[in-house]
Short mmCIF file of C-alpha atoms in Angstrom, two decimals:
data_model
loop_
_atom_site.label_atom_id
_atom_site.label_comp_id
_atom_site.label_asym_id
_atom_site.label_seq_id
_atom_site.Cartn_x
_atom_site.Cartn_y
_atom_site.Cartn_z
CA MET D 292 -0.25 -27.86 22.56
CA LYS D 293 3.40 -28.39 21.64
CA SER D 294 2.74 -31.75 19.99
CA LEU D 295 -0.01 -30.27 17.81
CA LEU D 296 2.25 -27.36 16.85
CA ASN D 297 4.98 -29.84 15.93
CA ILE D 298 2.62 -31.68 13.59
CA LEU D 299 1.44 -28.42 12.05
CA LEU D 300 4.93 -27.02 11.45
CA ARG D 301 6.20 -30.26 9.91
CA ARG D 302 3.38 -30.00 7.41
CA PHE D 303 3.72 -26.25 6.96
CA ILE D 304 7.46 -26.01 6.23
CA SER D 305 7.95 -27.35 2.72
CA VAL D 306 10.59 -24.83 1.58
CA GLY D 307 13.76 -24.07 3.53
CA SER D 308 13.92 -24.72 7.25
CA LEU D 309 12.66 -23.32 10.53
CA GLY D 310 14.21 -23.81 13.94
CA VAL D 311 11.90 -23.47 16.94
CA VAL D 312 12.61 -23.13 20.65
CA PHE D 313 9.39 -23.79 22.55
CA ALA D 314 8.29 -22.06 25.74
CA ASP D 315 9.35 -25.07 27.84
CA GLY D 316 12.92 -24.81 26.50
CA SER D 317 12.79 -27.79 24.12
CA SER D 318 13.66 -27.26 20.46
CA ALA D 319 13.00 -28.71 17.03
CA LEU D 320 14.11 -28.18 13.43
CA PHE D 321 11.61 -28.37 10.61
CA ARG D 322 13.05 -28.96 7.14
CA GLY D 323 11.17 -28.72 3.89
CA ALA D 324 11.70 -31.01 0.92
CA GLN D 325 12.68 -28.02 -1.20
CA ALA D 326 15.83 -25.99 -0.53
CA GLY D 327 15.31 -22.47 0.72
CA PRO D 328 16.17 -19.93 3.42
CA HIS D 329 16.59 -20.77 7.09
CA ALA D 330 15.31 -18.88 10.11
CA ALA D 331 14.47 -19.63 13.72
CA LEU D 332 12.04 -18.37 16.34
CA ARG D 333 11.79 -18.62 20.10
CA PHE D 334 8.52 -18.78 22.02
CA THR D 335 8.54 -17.05 25.40
CA SER D 336 5.00 -18.04 26.34
CA VAL D 337 2.57 -20.89 25.82
CA GLU D 338 -0.03 -18.31 24.83
CA ALA D 339 2.09 -17.38 21.78
CA GLU D 340 2.26 -21.05 20.78
CA LYS D 341 -1.52 -21.22 21.02
CA ARG D 342 -1.90 -18.15 18.81
CA LEU D 343 0.31 -19.63 16.11
CA LEU D 344 -1.61 -22.88 16.24
CA LEU D 345 -5.16 -21.49 16.12
CA ASN D 346 -4.99 -18.27 14.09
CA PRO D 347 -1.53 -17.61 12.65
CA GLY D 348 -2.64 -14.87 10.24
CA LEU D 349 -3.53 -12.67 13.19
CA GLY D 350 -1.74 -14.35 16.06
CA PHE D 351 1.79 -14.39 14.68
CA GLY D 352 1.96 -10.61 14.49
CA GLU D 353 0.24 -10.13 17.83
CA ALA D 354 2.61 -12.57 19.52
CA TYR D 355 5.58 -10.64 18.13
CA MET D 356 4.11 -7.32 19.26
CA ASP D 357 3.57 -8.67 22.79
CA GLY D 358 7.00 -10.35 22.99
CA GLY D 359 5.54 -13.87 23.04
CA LEU D 360 7.73 -14.91 20.14
CA GLN D 361 10.93 -13.47 18.76
CA PRO D 362 13.45 -14.20 16.01
CA ASP D 363 16.20 -16.48 17.29
CA ASP D 364 19.66 -15.68 15.93
CA CYS D 365 18.15 -14.10 12.82
CA THR D 366 16.26 -10.95 11.88
CA LEU D 367 12.51 -10.43 11.83
CA TYR D 368 12.79 -10.11 8.05
CA ASP D 369 14.55 -13.50 7.85
CA LEU D 370 11.83 -15.12 9.94
CA LEU D 371 8.96 -13.61 8.00
CA ASN D 372 10.65 -14.55 4.74
CA VAL D 373 10.56 -18.26 5.65
CA MET D 374 7.00 -18.06 6.99
CA MET D 375 5.60 -16.11 4.03
CA ILE D 376 7.26 -18.28 1.39
CA ASN D 377 5.75 -21.36 2.98
CA ALA D 378 2.37 -19.68 3.41
CA MET D 379 2.15 -19.53 -0.38
CA ARG D 380 2.44 -23.31 -0.68
CA PRO D 381 -0.76 -25.42 -0.92
CA GLY D 382 -1.73 -27.69 1.95
CA GLY D 383 0.07 -25.72 4.66
CA HIS D 384 -1.55 -24.50 7.87
CA ILE D 385 -5.07 -25.98 8.08
CA GLY D 386 -6.15 -23.40 10.67
CA GLU D 387 -5.12 -20.55 8.42
CA ALA D 388 -6.79 -22.19 5.44
CA ILE D 389 -10.07 -22.36 7.35
CA SER D 390 -9.65 -18.78 8.55
CA ALA D 391 -8.88 -17.54 5.01
CA THR D 392 -11.99 -19.25 3.66
CA ALA D 393 -14.11 -17.58 6.33
CA ARG D 394 -12.53 -14.19 5.61
CA TYR D 395 -13.21 -14.55 1.90
CA ALA D 396 -16.86 -15.30 2.59
CA ARG D 397 -17.07 -12.15 4.72
CA ARG D 398 -14.88 -9.88 2.63
CA SER D 399 -17.73 -7.78 1.23
CA TRP D 400 -18.62 -6.80 4.79
CA ILE D 401 -15.00 -6.41 5.91
CA GLN D 402 -14.39 -4.01 3.01
CA PHE D 403 -17.73 -2.23 3.21
CA ASN D 404 -16.52 1.36 3.31
CA PRO D 405 -19.31 3.93 3.42
CA GLU D 406 -18.21 7.49 4.10
CA SER D 407 -18.31 7.29 7.90
CA ARG D 408 -16.35 4.07 8.00
CA SER D 409 -13.86 5.35 5.42
CA ARG D 410 -13.09 8.38 7.59
CA LYS D 411 -12.51 6.16 10.61
CA ASN D 412 -10.28 3.78 8.65
CA VAL D 413 -8.19 6.60 7.22
CA ALA D 414 -7.73 8.21 10.64
CA HIS D 415 -6.47 4.89 12.05
CA HIS D 416 -3.28 5.06 9.99
CA TYR D 417 -2.91 8.45 8.36
CA ASP D 418 -3.74 10.60 11.37
CA LEU D 419 -0.82 9.27 13.40
CA ASP D 420 1.74 11.76 14.69
CA THR D 421 3.23 13.30 11.54
CA ARG D 422 6.68 13.20 13.12
CA LEU D 423 6.55 9.42 12.77
CA TYR D 424 6.43 9.63 8.98
CA ASP D 425 9.28 12.12 8.91
CA LEU D 426 11.47 9.39 10.40
CA PHE D 427 11.41 7.20 7.30
CA LEU D 428 9.73 8.89 4.32
CA ASP D 429 11.42 11.10 1.72
CA LYS D 430 11.44 14.87 2.04
CA ASP D 431 8.21 15.17 0.02
CA ARG D 432 6.39 12.65 2.26
CA GLN D 433 5.51 10.31 -0.61
CA TYR D 434 3.84 7.37 1.14
CA SER D 435 3.50 5.18 -1.94
CA CYS D 436 5.60 3.15 -4.35
CA ALA D 437 8.64 4.98 -5.72
CA TYR D 438 9.96 4.49 -9.26
CA PHE D 439 13.47 3.11 -9.73
CA ARG D 440 14.67 3.50 -13.32
CA THR D 441 18.05 1.93 -12.53
CA GLY D 442 17.61 0.58 -9.01
CA LYS D 443 20.44 2.76 -7.75
CA GLU D 444 18.43 5.89 -7.00
CA THR D 445 18.12 7.40 -3.55
CA LEU D 446 14.63 7.42 -2.04
CA ASP D 447 14.20 11.10 -2.84
CA GLU D 448 15.31 10.57 -6.43
CA ALA D 449 13.01 7.59 -6.90
CA GLN D 450 10.00 9.43 -5.48
CA GLU D 451 10.63 12.40 -7.75
CA ALA D 452 10.90 9.95 -10.65
CA LYS D 453 7.55 8.42 -9.62
CA LYS D 454 5.83 11.77 -9.83
CA ARG D 455 7.39 12.48 -13.25
CA HIS D 456 6.36 9.03 -14.45
CA ILE D 457 2.76 9.63 -13.42
CA ALA D 458 2.70 13.16 -14.81
CA SER D 459 3.88 11.86 -18.19
CA LYS D 460 0.80 9.65 -18.36
CA LEU D 461 -1.55 12.53 -17.56
CA LEU D 462 -0.69 14.21 -20.87
CA LEU D 463 -0.14 17.63 -19.30
CA ASP D 464 0.30 19.24 -22.72
CA ARG D 465 -0.69 22.79 -21.78
CA PRO D 466 -0.66 25.00 -18.69
CA GLY D 467 -3.80 25.72 -16.72
CA LEU D 468 -5.24 22.22 -16.87
CA GLU D 469 -7.61 21.55 -13.97
CA VAL D 470 -6.59 18.42 -12.07
CA LEU D 471 -8.35 16.44 -9.34
CA ASP D 472 -6.08 14.50 -6.95
CA ILE D 473 -8.16 11.82 -5.20
CA GLY D 474 -6.47 10.86 -1.93
CA CYS D 475 -3.89 13.64 -2.04
CA GLY D 476 -1.97 12.66 1.10
CA TRP D 477 0.39 15.38 2.30
CA GLY D 478 0.04 17.19 -1.02
CA GLY D 479 3.30 16.32 -2.76
CA MET D 480 1.79 15.18 -6.05
CA ALA D 481 -0.58 18.14 -6.27
CA LEU D 482 2.16 20.65 -5.50
CA THR D 483 4.44 19.09 -8.10
CA LEU D 484 1.76 19.24 -10.82
CA ALA D 485 1.11 22.91 -10.05
CA ARG D 486 4.75 23.97 -9.71
CA ASP D 487 6.35 21.99 -12.53
CA TYR D 488 3.50 21.61 -15.01
CA GLY D 489 1.39 24.74 -14.50
CA ALA D 490 -1.73 22.84 -13.47
CA THR D 491 -4.52 24.05 -11.19
CA VAL D 492 -5.08 21.26 -8.69
CA THR D 493 -7.79 20.29 -6.22
CA GLY D 494 -6.73 17.63 -3.74
CA VAL D 495 -9.25 15.72 -1.62
CA THR D 496 -8.48 13.62 1.45
CA LEU D 497 -10.20 12.14 4.49
CA SER D 498 -7.18 12.64 6.76
CA VAL D 499 -7.38 15.68 9.01
CA GLU D 500 -3.65 15.61 9.74
CA GLN D 501 -2.66 15.27 6.10
CA LEU D 502 -5.02 18.08 5.10
CA LYS D 503 -3.48 20.44 7.63
CA ILE D 504 0.06 19.81 6.41
CA ALA D 505 -0.91 19.89 2.72
CA ARG D 506 -2.46 23.33 3.15
CA GLU D 507 0.58 24.56 5.06
CA ARG D 508 2.87 23.31 2.31
CA ALA D 509 0.85 25.03 -0.39
CA GLN D 510 1.04 28.29 1.55
CA GLU D 511 4.79 27.97 2.11
CA ALA D 512 5.40 27.19 -1.57
CA GLY D 513 3.39 30.19 -2.70
CA LEU D 514 0.97 27.92 -4.57
CA SER D 515 -2.25 28.54 -2.65
CA ASN D 516 -3.69 30.30 -5.69
CA ARG D 517 -3.23 27.15 -7.83
CA VAL D 518 -3.60 24.31 -5.33
CA ARG D 519 -6.60 23.76 -3.08
CA PHE D 520 -6.98 20.94 -0.56
CA GLU D 521 -10.32 19.83 0.84
CA LEU D 522 -11.50 17.35 3.50
CA LEU D 523 -13.89 15.60 1.16
CA ASP D 524 -14.91 12.06 0.24
CA TYR D 525 -14.39 11.40 -3.47
CA ARG D 526 -18.06 10.40 -3.72
CA HIS D 527 -19.06 14.03 -3.14
CA VAL D 528 -16.91 15.64 -5.85
CA GLN D 529 -19.19 17.40 -8.33
CA THR D 530 -16.87 19.40 -10.59
CA ARG D 531 -15.52 18.09 -13.90
CA TYR D 532 -11.77 18.13 -14.49
CA ASP D 533 -9.32 17.92 -17.38
CA ARG D 534 -7.23 15.39 -15.51
CA ILE D 535 -7.71 13.07 -12.53
CA VAL D 536 -4.92 11.37 -10.59
CA SER D 537 -5.16 8.98 -7.67
CA VAL D 538 -2.07 7.51 -6.03
CA GLY D 539 -2.24 4.88 -3.28
CA MET D 540 -5.91 5.48 -2.49
CA PHE D 541 -7.73 2.78 -4.48
CA GLU D 542 -6.54 0.17 -1.97
CA HIS D 543 -8.91 1.77 0.56
CA VAL D 544 -12.01 1.93 -1.65
CA GLY D 545 -13.36 -1.56 -0.86
CA ILE D 546 -14.40 -4.25 -3.35
CA GLY D 547 -18.07 -3.37 -3.16
CA HIS D 548 -17.33 0.20 -4.21
CA TYR D 549 -15.08 -0.30 -7.26
CA GLU D 550 -17.76 0.30 -9.86
CA ALA D 551 -19.00 3.39 -8.02
CA PHE D 552 -15.42 4.70 -7.85
CA PHE D 553 -14.89 4.39 -11.59
CA ARG D 554 -18.32 5.82 -12.34
CA LYS D 555 -17.35 8.85 -10.26
CA VAL D 556 -14.07 9.13 -12.21
CA ARG D 557 -16.02 9.08 -15.47
CA GLU D 558 -18.55 11.60 -14.15
CA CYS D 559 -15.83 14.02 -13.06
CA LEU D 560 -13.69 13.66 -16.18
CA LYS D 561 -14.23 16.08 -19.06
CA ASP D 562 -15.01 14.57 -22.44
CA ASP D 563 -11.37 14.78 -23.59
CA GLY D 564 -9.95 14.18 -20.11
CA VAL D 565 -7.33 11.72 -18.90
CA ALA D 566 -7.17 9.88 -15.57
CA LEU D 567 -4.30 7.93 -14.01
CA LEU D 568 -4.82 5.40 -11.22
CA HIS D 569 -1.79 4.12 -9.27
CA SER D 570 -2.54 1.28 -6.85
CA ILE D 571 -1.13 -1.75 -5.11
CA GLY D 572 -2.46 -4.92 -6.69
CA ARG D 573 -2.06 -8.67 -6.65
CA SER D 574 -0.84 -10.75 -9.59
CA ASP D 575 -3.01 -13.74 -8.74
CA GLU D 576 -6.74 -14.24 -8.28
CA PRO D 577 -8.94 -12.22 -5.88
CA GLY D 578 -8.21 -12.84 -2.22
CA THR D 579 -8.44 -11.23 1.20
CA THR D 580 -6.41 -8.90 3.37
CA ASN D 581 -4.24 -10.46 6.05
CA PRO D 582 -6.24 -10.15 9.31
CA TRP D 583 -3.31 -8.62 11.22
CA ILE D 584 -2.90 -5.91 8.56
CA ASP D 585 -6.65 -5.31 8.60
CA LYS D 586 -6.78 -4.95 12.38
CA TYR D 587 -3.62 -2.98 13.10
CA ILE D 588 -2.52 -1.17 9.93
CA PHE D 589 -5.12 -0.63 7.19
CA PRO D 590 -8.64 -1.50 8.37
CA GLY D 591 -10.92 -1.91 5.38
CA GLY D 592 -7.96 -2.01 3.01
CA TYR D 593 -7.39 -4.52 0.22
CA SER D 594 -4.97 -4.96 -2.68
CA PRO D 595 -7.19 -5.74 -5.68
CA SER D 596 -6.49 -8.21 -8.44
CA LEU D 597 -6.38 -6.94 -11.99
CA SER D 598 -9.45 -9.03 -12.82
CA GLU D 599 -11.49 -7.27 -10.12
CA THR D 600 -10.27 -3.86 -11.24
CA PHE D 601 -10.87 -4.34 -14.94
CA ALA D 602 -14.26 -5.94 -14.36
CA ALA D 603 -15.39 -2.78 -12.56
CA ILE D 604 -13.96 -0.47 -15.23
CA GLU D 605 -15.70 -2.41 -18.01
CA LYS D 606 -19.10 -1.55 -16.54
CA THR D 607 -18.53 2.22 -16.59
CA GLY D 608 -17.82 3.00 -20.24
CA LEU D 609 -14.27 4.17 -19.56
CA TRP D 610 -11.45 3.31 -21.94
CA VAL D 611 -8.33 1.66 -20.54
CA THR D 612 -5.78 3.39 -22.73
CA ASP D 613 -2.68 2.14 -20.93
CA CYS D 614 -1.69 -0.24 -18.14
CA GLU D 615 1.75 -0.75 -16.61
CA ILE D 616 2.82 -3.25 -13.95
CA LEU D 617 5.54 -2.17 -11.52
CA ARG D 618 6.84 -5.40 -10.02
CA LEU D 619 9.63 -4.86 -7.49
CA HIS D 620 9.55 -1.09 -7.19
CA TYR D 621 7.54 -1.12 -3.97
CA ALA D 622 9.73 -3.82 -2.46
CA LYS D 623 12.71 -1.51 -3.01
CA THR D 624 10.77 1.44 -1.59
CA ILE D 625 9.70 -0.35 1.58
CA SER D 626 13.17 -1.80 2.05
CA ILE D 627 14.49 1.74 2.37
CA TRP D 628 11.63 2.71 4.70
CA ARG D 629 12.31 -0.33 6.86
CA LYS D 630 16.01 0.47 7.21
CA ARG D 631 15.29 4.12 7.95
CA PHE D 632 12.73 3.19 10.57
CA ALA D 633 15.24 0.84 12.21
CA GLU D 634 17.77 3.67 12.37
CA GLN D 635 15.17 5.97 13.96
CA ARG D 636 13.57 3.34 16.18
CA GLU D 637 14.35 5.08 19.46
CA ASN D 638 12.76 8.28 18.19
CA ALA D 639 9.66 6.33 17.17
CA LYS D 640 9.57 4.73 20.61
CA ALA D 641 9.70 8.19 22.18
CA LEU D 642 6.60 9.15 20.16
CA TYR D 643 4.72 5.95 21.02
CA ASP D 644 6.09 2.86 22.81
CA GLU D 645 7.89 -0.44 22.34
CA ARG D 646 4.78 -2.34 21.28
CA PHE D 647 4.05 0.25 18.60
CA CYS D 648 7.59 -0.06 17.28
CA ARG D 649 7.25 -3.83 17.09
CA MET D 650 3.96 -3.41 15.27
CA PHE D 651 5.43 -0.99 12.76
CA GLU D 652 8.56 -3.00 12.03
CA PHE D 653 6.43 -6.14 11.60
CA TYR D 654 4.25 -4.19 9.14
CA LEU D 655 7.20 -2.90 7.12
CA ALA D 656 8.99 -6.25 6.93
CA GLY D 657 5.80 -8.10 6.00
CA ALA D 658 4.81 -5.48 3.43
CA GLU D 659 8.20 -5.63 1.73
CA LEU D 660 8.05 -9.41 1.54
CA SER D 661 4.52 -9.36 0.13
CA PHE D 662 6.06 -7.80 -2.98
CA GLU D 663 9.13 -10.05 -2.93
CA VAL D 664 7.54 -13.47 -2.44
CA GLN D 665 3.73 -13.22 -2.40
CA GLY D 666 2.78 -11.76 -5.76
CA HIS D 667 1.97 -8.18 -4.82
CA MET D 668 2.80 -5.45 -7.31
CA ASN D 669 1.70 -1.98 -8.36
CA PHE D 670 -0.32 -1.12 -11.41
CA GLN D 671 -0.86 2.18 -13.19
CA ILE D 672 -3.99 2.37 -15.34
CA GLN D 673 -4.67 5.28 -17.68
CA LEU D 674 -8.37 5.93 -18.33
CA THR D 675 -10.30 8.16 -20.73
CA ARG D 676 -13.90 8.78 -21.75
CA ASP D 677 -12.96 9.30 -25.40
CA ILE D 678 -11.04 6.79 -27.52
CA ARG D 679 -9.18 9.73 -29.12
CA ALA D 680 -8.22 11.54 -25.91
CA VAL D 681 -4.57 10.40 -26.05
CA PRO D 682 -2.14 9.93 -28.97
CA LEU D 683 -1.97 6.64 -30.86
CA THR D 684 1.34 5.56 -29.33
CA ARG D 685 3.02 5.89 -25.94
CA ASP D 686 5.85 8.05 -27.33
CA TYR D 687 4.41 11.17 -25.70
CA MET D 688 4.89 9.60 -22.26
CA PHE D 689 8.58 8.94 -22.81
CA GLU D 690 9.17 12.37 -24.31
CA ALA D 691 7.38 14.16 -21.46
CA GLU D 692 9.20 12.16 -18.79
CA ARG D 693 12.64 12.76 -20.28
CA SER D 694 12.04 16.45 -20.87
CA VAL D 695 11.83 17.19 -17.13
CA LYS D 696 15.24 17.78 -15.56
#
């Protein structure tokens, strides 16, 4: 086992270096031909070595969760940084290459998300104890990419800026506009559009826990007459709206449902309406979701490529009237979440247990690095039915964003 792992790691590490202490106490240093960061890991069981050898995409995270491997004189972030940089290099781990090919062949089934499966997938992550999210999110519970105009903003400031940035693209040029929020989360975006822009908002979600809190927040804010939240799959929305917004939900739609999603957006958008989609994406070609993320964090989830997204839009008759790529904004966002979670780790452990905390910190560190070194980004796509629905230039966006104090 150890000899095979030695051969694999010598081939895998082409950038930077990785120190390894094996379960039998022996050690080795693997150096790549290209300079880069250094990290080290320690195996505490032969089973963990086997996992890394046979199925690293799933087994590495599971071994960390179970204590079978641990960072050695470095942080988890440092270790994942070395591993994820090298995972992007061609000709690395043959076992992972075979596994990735098999996942790609099966990805239509993996991401098949009919209504019943979508509800189950959403509950897996978003119906966790809400006190967990209070440990690391901003005060508005924005669980999506923030917007850093200077990079020096606090998390709360950057999340407020994100909502303003999105609102500016919705062309909220008059009060009373009817807005649909697809995947409304804990209601922060909907409440902001009603309170600050005079909109009437309907938010739909599949999360029972998020729905409960969103309704409570609307009541507490005195906005129940202008904001309504429903436990409803987007596929069942029948009303037409002036504006549609969807933030951090498209990642859960599934590749086989993209065209249907955009057809529903077109169906529910009034003739002169404007829609804004905010989603995680990938800057390279279509791929697959990491199996550990799929199993433990976001089952059925996938970060789409731009080519997949635009190909689906093209078939629906919608106009893409604007597209913006946010490159490192989510890396900055998750970095803050990760540090906050670390500070509140004992409180998280009191809610769940040590294995859960290891799972969550592995998720946050890996997610941050996916934006730093593996080509993930966010995109915002503005859509209309009518070519004349928005002004000729983007000036209105800048003016609207800067007018809000």
